């Protein structure tokens, strides 16, 4: 999952970002309204965390302009504005949720999980694909009941493939949603991590559930590939 955190308090922004990175998310950050709108409208994020008090464009302006072109990407407002009017305005403007500062990170993380599950029509914290189970809360995976030892990138790739199981996912799409903006589009990082993930799944399952569709991408299914 790839998140964008828009927050003008550098320390708070980095604290939130690091918390999600430790949880296996890829995170981009910015602290300016104008830059935020540019990133929102040019990069494919799975969820946006939006502060309202921003230099440049105000958070409400960012949200309004963003919703003119994108009505699907979930937006969670994080704001010190605690009045009912502000919450109602944010939700009416197109936000999917509103969390008042200060907040506990555990609650923020739970709301992010809820919004991303909703986006992918996934109601349970546990994703399944055949003999594979992925716990979106604990960020852990198991195959045939046995825990898998995965790197952060392998965890992100597996989660994204399971969320889209049955569909072919291109390398470009994986790069957009599992890597942050610092990735080199010409690197072989995706192939390396996919190869390692497939080896681990093959060792645990006795077969490889990930198919490589030449020239198209990767597909995970509950049948033997």
PDB file of C-alpha atoms in Angstrom:
ATOM      1  CA  UNK A   1       0.000   0.000   0.000  1.00  0.00           C
ATOM      2  CA  UNK A   2       1.276   3.439  -0.910  1.00  0.00           C
ATOM      3  CA  UNK A   3       0.280   6.404   1.248  1.00  0.00           C
ATOM      4  CA  UNK A   4       0.714  10.156   0.919  1.00  0.00           C
ATOM      5  CA  UNK A   5       0.985  12.106   4.175  1.00  0.00           C
ATOM      6  CA  UNK A   6       0.301  15.836   3.826  1.00  0.00           C
ATOM      7  CA  UNK A   7       1.346  17.512   7.072  1.00  0.00           C
ATOM      8  CA  UNK A   8       3.193  20.799   7.619  1.00  0.00           C
ATOM      9  CA  UNK A   9       4.595  19.905  11.050  1.00  0.00           C
ATOM     10  CA  UNK A  10       7.858  18.133  10.082  1.00  0.00           C
ATOM     11  CA  UNK A  11       8.280  16.140  13.291  1.00  0.00           C
ATOM     12  CA  UNK A  12       4.684  14.912  13.353  1.00  0.00           C
ATOM     13  CA  UNK A  13       4.818  14.131   9.641  1.00  0.00           C
ATOM     14  CA  UNK A  14       7.966  12.046  10.006  1.00  0.00           C
ATOM     15  CA  UNK A  15       6.643  10.268  13.109  1.00  0.00           C
ATOM     16  CA  UNK A  16       3.477   9.219  11.281  1.00  0.00           C
ATOM     17  CA  UNK A  17       5.435   8.238   8.176  1.00  0.00           C
ATOM     18  CA  UNK A  18       7.915   6.120  10.128  1.00  0.00           C
ATOM     19  CA  UNK A  19       5.085   4.368  11.965  1.00  0.00           C
ATOM     20  CA  UNK A  20       3.486   3.319   8.689  1.00  0.00           C
ATOM     21  CA  UNK A  21       6.813   2.366   7.117  1.00  0.00           C
ATOM     22  CA  UNK A  22       7.474   0.054  10.052  1.00  0.00           C
ATOM     23  CA  UNK A  23       4.046  -1.428   9.364  1.00  0.00           C
ATOM     24  CA  UNK A  24       5.028  -2.290   5.810  1.00  0.00           C
ATOM     25  CA  UNK A  25       3.519   0.655   3.950  1.00  0.00           C
ATOM     26  CA  UNK A  26       5.304   2.784   1.361  1.00  0.00           C
ATOM     27  CA  UNK A  27       5.015   6.450   2.251  1.00  0.00           C
ATOM     28  CA  UNK A  28       5.561   9.784   0.507  1.00  0.00           C
ATOM     29  CA  UNK A  29       5.311  13.045   2.449  1.00  0.00           C
ATOM     30  CA  UNK A  30       4.869  16.741   1.780  1.00  0.00           C
ATOM     31  CA  UNK A  31       4.094  19.815   3.867  1.00  0.00           C
ATOM     32  CA  UNK A  32       2.788  22.315   1.334  1.00  0.00           C
ATOM     33  CA  UNK A  33      -0.666  22.602  -0.179  1.00  0.00           C
ATOM     34  CA  UNK A  34       0.480  23.353  -3.706  1.00  0.00           C
ATOM     35  CA  UNK A  35       2.925  20.431  -3.751  1.00  0.00           C
ATOM     36  CA  UNK A  36       0.251  18.241  -2.199  1.00  0.00           C
ATOM     37  CA  UNK A  37      -2.224  18.927  -4.997  1.00  0.00           C
ATOM     38  CA  UNK A  38       0.445  18.172  -7.598  1.00  0.00           C
ATOM     39  CA  UNK A  39       1.298  14.838  -5.965  1.00  0.00           C
ATOM     40  CA  UNK A  40      -2.366  13.913  -5.472  1.00  0.00           C
ATOM     41  CA  UNK A  41      -3.172  14.457  -9.113  1.00  0.00           C
ATOM     42  CA  UNK A  42      -0.063  12.893 -10.663  1.00  0.00           C
ATOM     43  CA  UNK A  43       0.796   9.919  -8.428  1.00  0.00           C
ATOM     44  CA  UNK A  44      -1.369   6.795  -7.789  1.00  0.00           C
ATOM     45  CA  UNK A  45      -1.829   6.583  -4.006  1.00  0.00           C
ATOM     46  CA  UNK A  46      -3.957   4.023  -2.203  1.00  0.00           C
ATOM     47  CA  UNK A  47      -4.839   6.516   0.544  1.00  0.00           C
ATOM     48  CA  UNK A  48      -4.109  10.161   1.404  1.00  0.00           C
ATOM     49  CA  UNK A  49      -3.721  11.574   4.922  1.00  0.00           C
ATOM     50  CA  UNK A  50      -4.510  15.287   4.746  1.00  0.00           C
ATOM     51  CA  UNK A  51      -3.863  18.063   7.262  1.00  0.00           C
ATOM     52  CA  UNK A  52      -6.014  21.184   6.821  1.00  0.00           C
ATOM     53  CA  UNK A  53      -3.707  23.969   8.002  1.00  0.00           C
ATOM     54  CA  UNK A  54      -1.163  24.065   5.189  1.00  0.00           C
ATOM     55  CA  UNK A  55       1.018  26.776   3.648  1.00  0.00           C
ATOM     56  CA  UNK A  56      -0.008  27.574   0.101  1.00  0.00           C
ATOM     57  CA  UNK A  57      -3.358  25.958  -0.651  1.00  0.00           C
ATOM     58  CA  UNK A  58      -5.445  25.187   2.434  1.00  0.00           C
ATOM     59  CA  UNK A  59      -6.234  21.513   3.004  1.00  0.00           C
ATOM     60  CA  UNK A  60      -9.903  22.064   2.152  1.00  0.00           C
ATOM     61  CA  UNK A  61      -8.881  23.620  -1.164  1.00  0.00           C
ATOM     62  CA  UNK A  62      -6.589  20.692  -1.887  1.00  0.00           C
ATOM     63  CA  UNK A  63      -9.419  18.269  -1.159  1.00  0.00           C
ATOM     64  CA  UNK A  64     -11.939  20.180  -3.273  1.00  0.00           C
ATOM     65  CA  UNK A  65      -9.640  20.404  -6.301  1.00  0.00           C
ATOM     66  CA  UNK A  66      -8.522  16.781  -5.922  1.00  0.00           C
ATOM     67  CA  UNK A  67     -12.117  15.544  -5.860  1.00  0.00           C
ATOM     68  CA  UNK A  68     -12.801  17.310  -9.146  1.00  0.00           C
ATOM     69  CA  UNK A  69     -10.644  14.712 -10.901  1.00  0.00           C
ATOM     70  CA  UNK A  70     -10.493  11.793  -8.453  1.00  0.00           C
ATOM     71  CA  UNK A  71     -13.468  10.518  -6.496  1.00  0.00           C
ATOM     72  CA  UNK A  72     -12.095   7.076  -5.687  1.00  0.00           C
ATOM     73  CA  UNK A  73      -8.888   7.452  -3.658  1.00  0.00           C
ATOM     74  CA  UNK A  74      -9.725   7.500   0.079  1.00  0.00           C
ATOM     75  CA  UNK A  75      -8.824  10.695   1.950  1.00  0.00           C
ATOM     76  CA  UNK A  76      -8.478  10.794   5.736  1.00  0.00           C
ATOM     77  CA  UNK A  77      -8.340  14.283   7.236  1.00  0.00           C
ATOM     78  CA  UNK A  78      -6.034  14.790  10.225  1.00  0.00           C
ATOM     79  CA  UNK A  79      -6.722  18.157  11.832  1.00  0.00           C
ATOM     80  CA  UNK A  80      -6.661  20.137  15.065  1.00  0.00           C
ATOM     81  CA  UNK A  81      -9.955  21.678  13.954  1.00  0.00           C
ATOM     82  CA  UNK A  82     -12.353  19.864  16.255  1.00  0.00           C
ATOM     83  CA  UNK A  83     -15.593  21.737  15.690  1.00  0.00           C
ATOM     84  CA  UNK A  84     -18.507  19.771  14.280  1.00  0.00           C
ATOM     85  CA  UNK A  85     -18.758  22.314  11.463  1.00  0.00           C
ATOM     86  CA  UNK A  86     -15.194  21.536  10.324  1.00  0.00           C
ATOM     87  CA  UNK A  87     -15.816  17.785  10.394  1.00  0.00           C
ATOM     88  CA  UNK A  88     -19.061  18.073   8.461  1.00  0.00           C
ATOM     89  CA  UNK A  89     -17.449  20.414   5.921  1.00  0.00           C
ATOM     90  CA  UNK A  90     -14.555  18.018   5.373  1.00  0.00           C
ATOM     91  CA  UNK A  91     -16.799  15.019   4.898  1.00  0.00           C
ATOM     92  CA  UNK A  92     -19.162  16.955   2.624  1.00  0.00           C
ATOM     93  CA  UNK A  93     -16.161  18.072   0.577  1.00  0.00           C
ATOM     94  CA  UNK A  94     -15.321  14.438  -0.143  1.00  0.00           C
ATOM     95  CA  UNK A  95     -13.190  13.156   2.731  1.00  0.00           C
ATOM     96  CA  UNK A  96     -13.828   9.538   3.730  1.00  0.00           C
ATOM     97  CA  UNK A  97     -12.932  10.005   7.401  1.00  0.00           C
ATOM     98  CA  UNK A  98     -11.889  12.728   9.860  1.00  0.00           C
ATOM     99  CA  UNK A  99      -9.563  12.278  12.843  1.00  0.00           C
ATOM    100  CA  UNK A 100      -8.979  15.101  15.316  1.00  0.00           C
ATOM    101  CA  UNK A 101      -5.502  15.855  16.682  1.00  0.00           C
ATOM    102  CA  UNK A 102      -4.056  14.741  19.012  1.00  0.00           C
ATOM    103  CA  UNK A 103      -4.683  11.070  18.291  1.00  0.00           C
ATOM    104  CA  UNK A 104      -3.178   7.692  19.107  1.00  0.00           C
ATOM    105  CA  UNK A 105      -1.270   6.120  16.230  1.00  0.00           C
ATOM    106  CA  UNK A 106      -3.061   2.791  16.804  1.00  0.00           C
ATOM    107  CA  UNK A 107      -6.398   4.469  16.055  1.00  0.00           C
ATOM    108  CA  UNK A 108      -4.993   6.159  12.956  1.00  0.00           C
ATOM    109  CA  UNK A 109      -3.580   2.856  11.719  1.00  0.00           C
ATOM    110  CA  UNK A 110      -6.923   1.121  12.320  1.00  0.00           C
ATOM    111  CA  UNK A 111      -8.768   3.771  10.323  1.00  0.00           C
ATOM    112  CA  UNK A 112      -6.282   3.450   7.471  1.00  0.00           C
ATOM    113  CA  UNK A 113      -6.779  -0.326   7.440  1.00  0.00           C
ATOM    114  CA  UNK A 114     -10.542   0.163   7.376  1.00  0.00           C
ATOM    115  CA  UNK A 115     -10.427   2.619   4.472  1.00  0.00           C
ATOM    116  CA  UNK A 116      -8.051   0.543   2.367  1.00  0.00           C
ATOM    117  CA  UNK A 117     -10.083  -2.623   2.960  1.00  0.00           C
ATOM    118  CA  UNK A 118     -13.190  -0.722   1.912  1.00  0.00           C
ATOM    119  CA  UNK A 119     -11.476   0.390  -1.290  1.00  0.00           C
ATOM    120  CA  UNK A 120     -10.708  -3.187  -2.254  1.00  0.00           C
ATOM    121  CA  UNK A 121     -14.109  -4.508  -1.042  1.00  0.00           C
ATOM    122  CA  UNK A 122     -12.347  -6.458   1.685  1.00  0.00           C
ATOM    123  CA  UNK A 123     -14.269  -6.582   4.957  1.00  0.00           C
ATOM    124  CA  UNK A 124     -11.968  -8.780   7.058  1.00  0.00           C
ATOM    125  CA  UNK A 125      -8.502  -8.042   8.410  1.00  0.00           C
ATOM    126  CA  UNK A 126      -7.478 -11.500   7.148  1.00  0.00           C
ATOM    127  CA  UNK A 127      -6.931 -11.888   3.415  1.00  0.00           C
ATOM    128  CA  UNK A 128      -6.903 -15.386   1.957  1.00  0.00           C
ATOM    129  CA  UNK A 129      -5.891 -16.919  -1.339  1.00  0.00           C
ATOM    130  CA  UNK A 130      -5.999 -20.687  -1.401  1.00  0.00           C
ATOM    131  CA  UNK A 131      -3.564 -21.936   1.268  1.00  0.00           C
ATOM    132  CA  UNK A 132      -2.149 -18.445   1.863  1.00  0.00           C
ATOM    133  CA  UNK A 133      -3.394 -16.186   4.657  1.00  0.00           C
ATOM    134  CA  UNK A 134      -2.361 -12.559   5.128  1.00  0.00           C
ATOM    135  CA  UNK A 135      -3.134 -10.636   8.324  1.00  0.00           C
ATOM    136  CA  UNK A 136      -3.472  -6.946   7.363  1.00  0.00           C
ATOM    137  CA  UNK A 137      -3.334  -5.864  11.014  1.00  0.00           C
ATOM    138  CA  UNK A 138      -0.253  -7.807  12.099  1.00  0.00           C
ATOM    139  CA  UNK A 139       1.311  -7.519   8.617  1.00  0.00           C
ATOM    140  CA  UNK A 140       2.178 -11.220   8.659  1.00  0.00           C
ATOM    141  CA  UNK A 141       1.592 -14.067   6.214  1.00  0.00           C
ATOM    142  CA  UNK A 142       1.241 -17.820   6.527  1.00  0.00           C
ATOM    143  CA  UNK A 143       1.120 -20.698   4.058  1.00  0.00           C
ATOM    144  CA  UNK A 144      -0.686 -23.891   5.045  1.00  0.00           C
ATOM    145  CA  UNK A 145      -0.743 -22.552   8.600  1.00  0.00           C
ATOM    146  CA  UNK A 146       3.021 -22.017   8.773  1.00  0.00           C
ATOM    147  CA  UNK A 147       4.366 -18.485   9.232  1.00  0.00           C
ATOM    148  CA  UNK A 148       6.330 -17.012   6.362  1.00  0.00           C
ATOM    149  CA  UNK A 149       9.454 -14.934   6.971  1.00  0.00           C
ATOM    150  CA  UNK A 150       9.052 -12.103   4.476  1.00  0.00           C
ATOM    151  CA  UNK A 151      10.869  -8.831   3.945  1.00  0.00           C
ATOM    152  CA  UNK A 152       8.895  -5.586   4.002  1.00  0.00           C
ATOM    153  CA  UNK A 153       8.821  -5.410   0.200  1.00  0.00           C
ATOM    154  CA  UNK A 154       7.829  -9.079  -0.167  1.00  0.00           C
ATOM    155  CA  UNK A 155       5.027  -8.434   2.334  1.00  0.00           C
ATOM    156  CA  UNK A 156       3.763  -5.485   0.294  1.00  0.00           C
ATOM    157  CA  UNK A 157       3.916  -7.404  -2.988  1.00  0.00           C
ATOM    158  CA  UNK A 158       2.049 -10.391  -1.545  1.00  0.00           C
ATOM    159  CA  UNK A 159      -0.674  -8.201  -0.021  1.00  0.00           C
ATOM    160  CA  UNK A 160      -1.230  -6.316  -3.278  1.00  0.00           C
ATOM    161  CA  UNK A 161      -1.358  -9.493  -5.355  1.00  0.00           C
ATOM    162  CA  UNK A 162      -3.846 -11.132  -2.964  1.00  0.00           C
ATOM    163  CA  UNK A 163      -6.055  -8.045  -2.961  1.00  0.00           C
ATOM    164  CA  UNK A 164      -6.152  -8.356  -6.755  1.00  0.00           C
ATOM    165  CA  UNK A 165      -6.074 -12.156  -6.932  1.00  0.00           C
ATOM    166  CA  UNK A 166      -7.138 -13.508 -10.282  1.00  0.00           C
ATOM    167  CA  UNK A 167      -6.059 -10.322 -12.085  1.00  0.00           C
ATOM    168  CA  UNK A 168      -2.785  -9.741 -13.912  1.00  0.00           C
ATOM    169  CA  UNK A 169      -0.764  -7.006 -12.194  1.00  0.00           C
ATOM    170  CA  UNK A 170       1.919  -5.310 -14.263  1.00  0.00           C
ATOM    171  CA  UNK A 171       5.371  -4.449 -12.942  1.00  0.00           C
ATOM    172  CA  UNK A 172       4.457  -0.791 -13.390  1.00  0.00           C
ATOM    173  CA  UNK A 173       1.399  -1.141 -11.144  1.00  0.00           C
ATOM    174  CA  UNK A 174       3.403  -2.929  -8.469  1.00  0.00           C
ATOM    175  CA  UNK A 175       6.007  -0.192  -8.628  1.00  0.00           C
ATOM    176  CA  UNK A 176       3.320   2.461  -8.208  1.00  0.00           C
ATOM    177  CA  UNK A 177       1.670   0.848  -5.173  1.00  0.00           C
ATOM    178  CA  UNK A 178       4.416  -1.069  -3.346  1.00  0.00           C
ATOM    179  CA  UNK A 179       7.417   1.210  -3.878  1.00  0.00           C
ATOM    180  CA  UNK A 180       7.707   4.876  -2.907  1.00  0.00           C
ATOM    181  CA  UNK A 181       8.675   7.742  -5.194  1.00  0.00           C
ATOM    182  CA  UNK A 182      12.424   7.136  -4.731  1.00  0.00           C
ATOM    183  CA  UNK A 183      12.420   3.898  -6.756  1.00  0.00           C
ATOM    184  CA  UNK A 184      14.341   3.812 -10.021  1.00  0.00           C
ATOM    185  CA  UNK A 185      11.909   2.741 -12.737  1.00  0.00           C
ATOM    186  CA  UNK A 186      14.763   1.060 -14.593  1.00  0.00           C
ATOM    187  CA  UNK A 187      15.925  -1.085 -11.669  1.00  0.00           C
ATOM    188  CA  UNK A 188      15.255  -4.820 -11.417  1.00  0.00           C
ATOM    189  CA  UNK A 189      14.083  -4.478  -7.805  1.00  0.00           C
ATOM    190  CA  UNK A 190      10.595  -5.825  -8.548  1.00  0.00           C
ATOM    191  CA  UNK A 191      11.885  -8.939 -10.303  1.00  0.00           C
ATOM    192  CA  UNK A 192      14.318  -9.632  -7.462  1.00  0.00           C
ATOM    193  CA  UNK A 193      11.647  -9.377  -4.765  1.00  0.00           C
ATOM    194  CA  UNK A 194       9.076 -11.333  -6.778  1.00  0.00           C
ATOM    195  CA  UNK A 195      11.628 -14.097  -7.351  1.00  0.00           C
ATOM    196  CA  UNK A 196      12.455 -14.287  -3.641  1.00  0.00           C
ATOM    197  CA  UNK A 197       8.765 -14.281  -2.668  1.00  0.00           C
ATOM    198  CA  UNK A 198       7.978 -17.073  -5.122  1.00  0.00           C
ATOM    199  CA  UNK A 199      10.797 -19.224  -3.739  1.00  0.00           C
ATOM    200  CA  UNK A 200       9.478 -18.835  -0.199  1.00  0.00           C
ATOM    201  CA  UNK A 201       5.908 -19.622  -1.247  1.00  0.00           C
ATOM    202  CA  UNK A 202       7.032 -22.620  -3.298  1.00  0.00           C
ATOM    203  CA  UNK A 203       9.014 -23.993  -0.346  1.00  0.00           C
ATOM    204  CA  UNK A 204       6.023 -23.625   1.990  1.00  0.00           C
ATOM    205  CA  UNK A 205       3.242 -24.739  -0.368  1.00  0.00           C
ATOM    206  CA  UNK A 206       4.987 -27.269  -2.579  1.00  0.00           C
ATOM    207  CA  UNK A 207       3.949 -25.252  -5.634  1.00  0.00           C
ATOM    208  CA  UNK A 208       4.221 -21.689  -6.945  1.00  0.00           C
ATOM    209  CA  UNK A 209       0.898 -19.775  -6.765  1.00  0.00           C
ATOM    210  CA  UNK A 210       2.273 -16.799  -8.710  1.00  0.00           C
ATOM    211  CA  UNK A 211       2.165 -16.949 -12.483  1.00  0.00           C
ATOM    212  CA  UNK A 212       4.419 -14.796 -14.631  1.00  0.00           C
ATOM    213  CA  UNK A 213       2.471 -13.686 -17.689  1.00  0.00           C
ATOM    214  CA  UNK A 214       5.240 -12.724 -20.101  1.00  0.00           C
ATOM    215  CA  UNK A 215       4.921  -9.147 -21.265  1.00  0.00           C
ATOM    216  CA  UNK A 216       1.923  -8.542 -18.975  1.00  0.00           C
ATOM    217  CA  UNK A 217       2.794  -9.041 -15.323  1.00  0.00           C
ATOM    218  CA  UNK A 218       2.031 -11.336 -12.409  1.00  0.00           C
ATOM    219  CA  UNK A 219      -1.079 -13.146 -11.247  1.00  0.00           C
ATOM    220  CA  UNK A 220      -1.724 -14.985  -7.997  1.00  0.00           C
ATOM    221  CA  UNK A 221      -4.452 -17.593  -7.703  1.00  0.00           C
ATOM    222  CA  UNK A 222      -5.515 -20.466  -5.483  1.00  0.00           C
ATOM    223  CA  UNK A 223      -4.608 -23.052  -8.104  1.00  0.00           C
ATOM    224  CA  UNK A 224      -1.182 -24.508  -8.794  1.00  0.00           C
ATOM    225  CA  UNK A 225       0.649 -22.442 -11.366  1.00  0.00           C
TER     226      UNK A 225
END
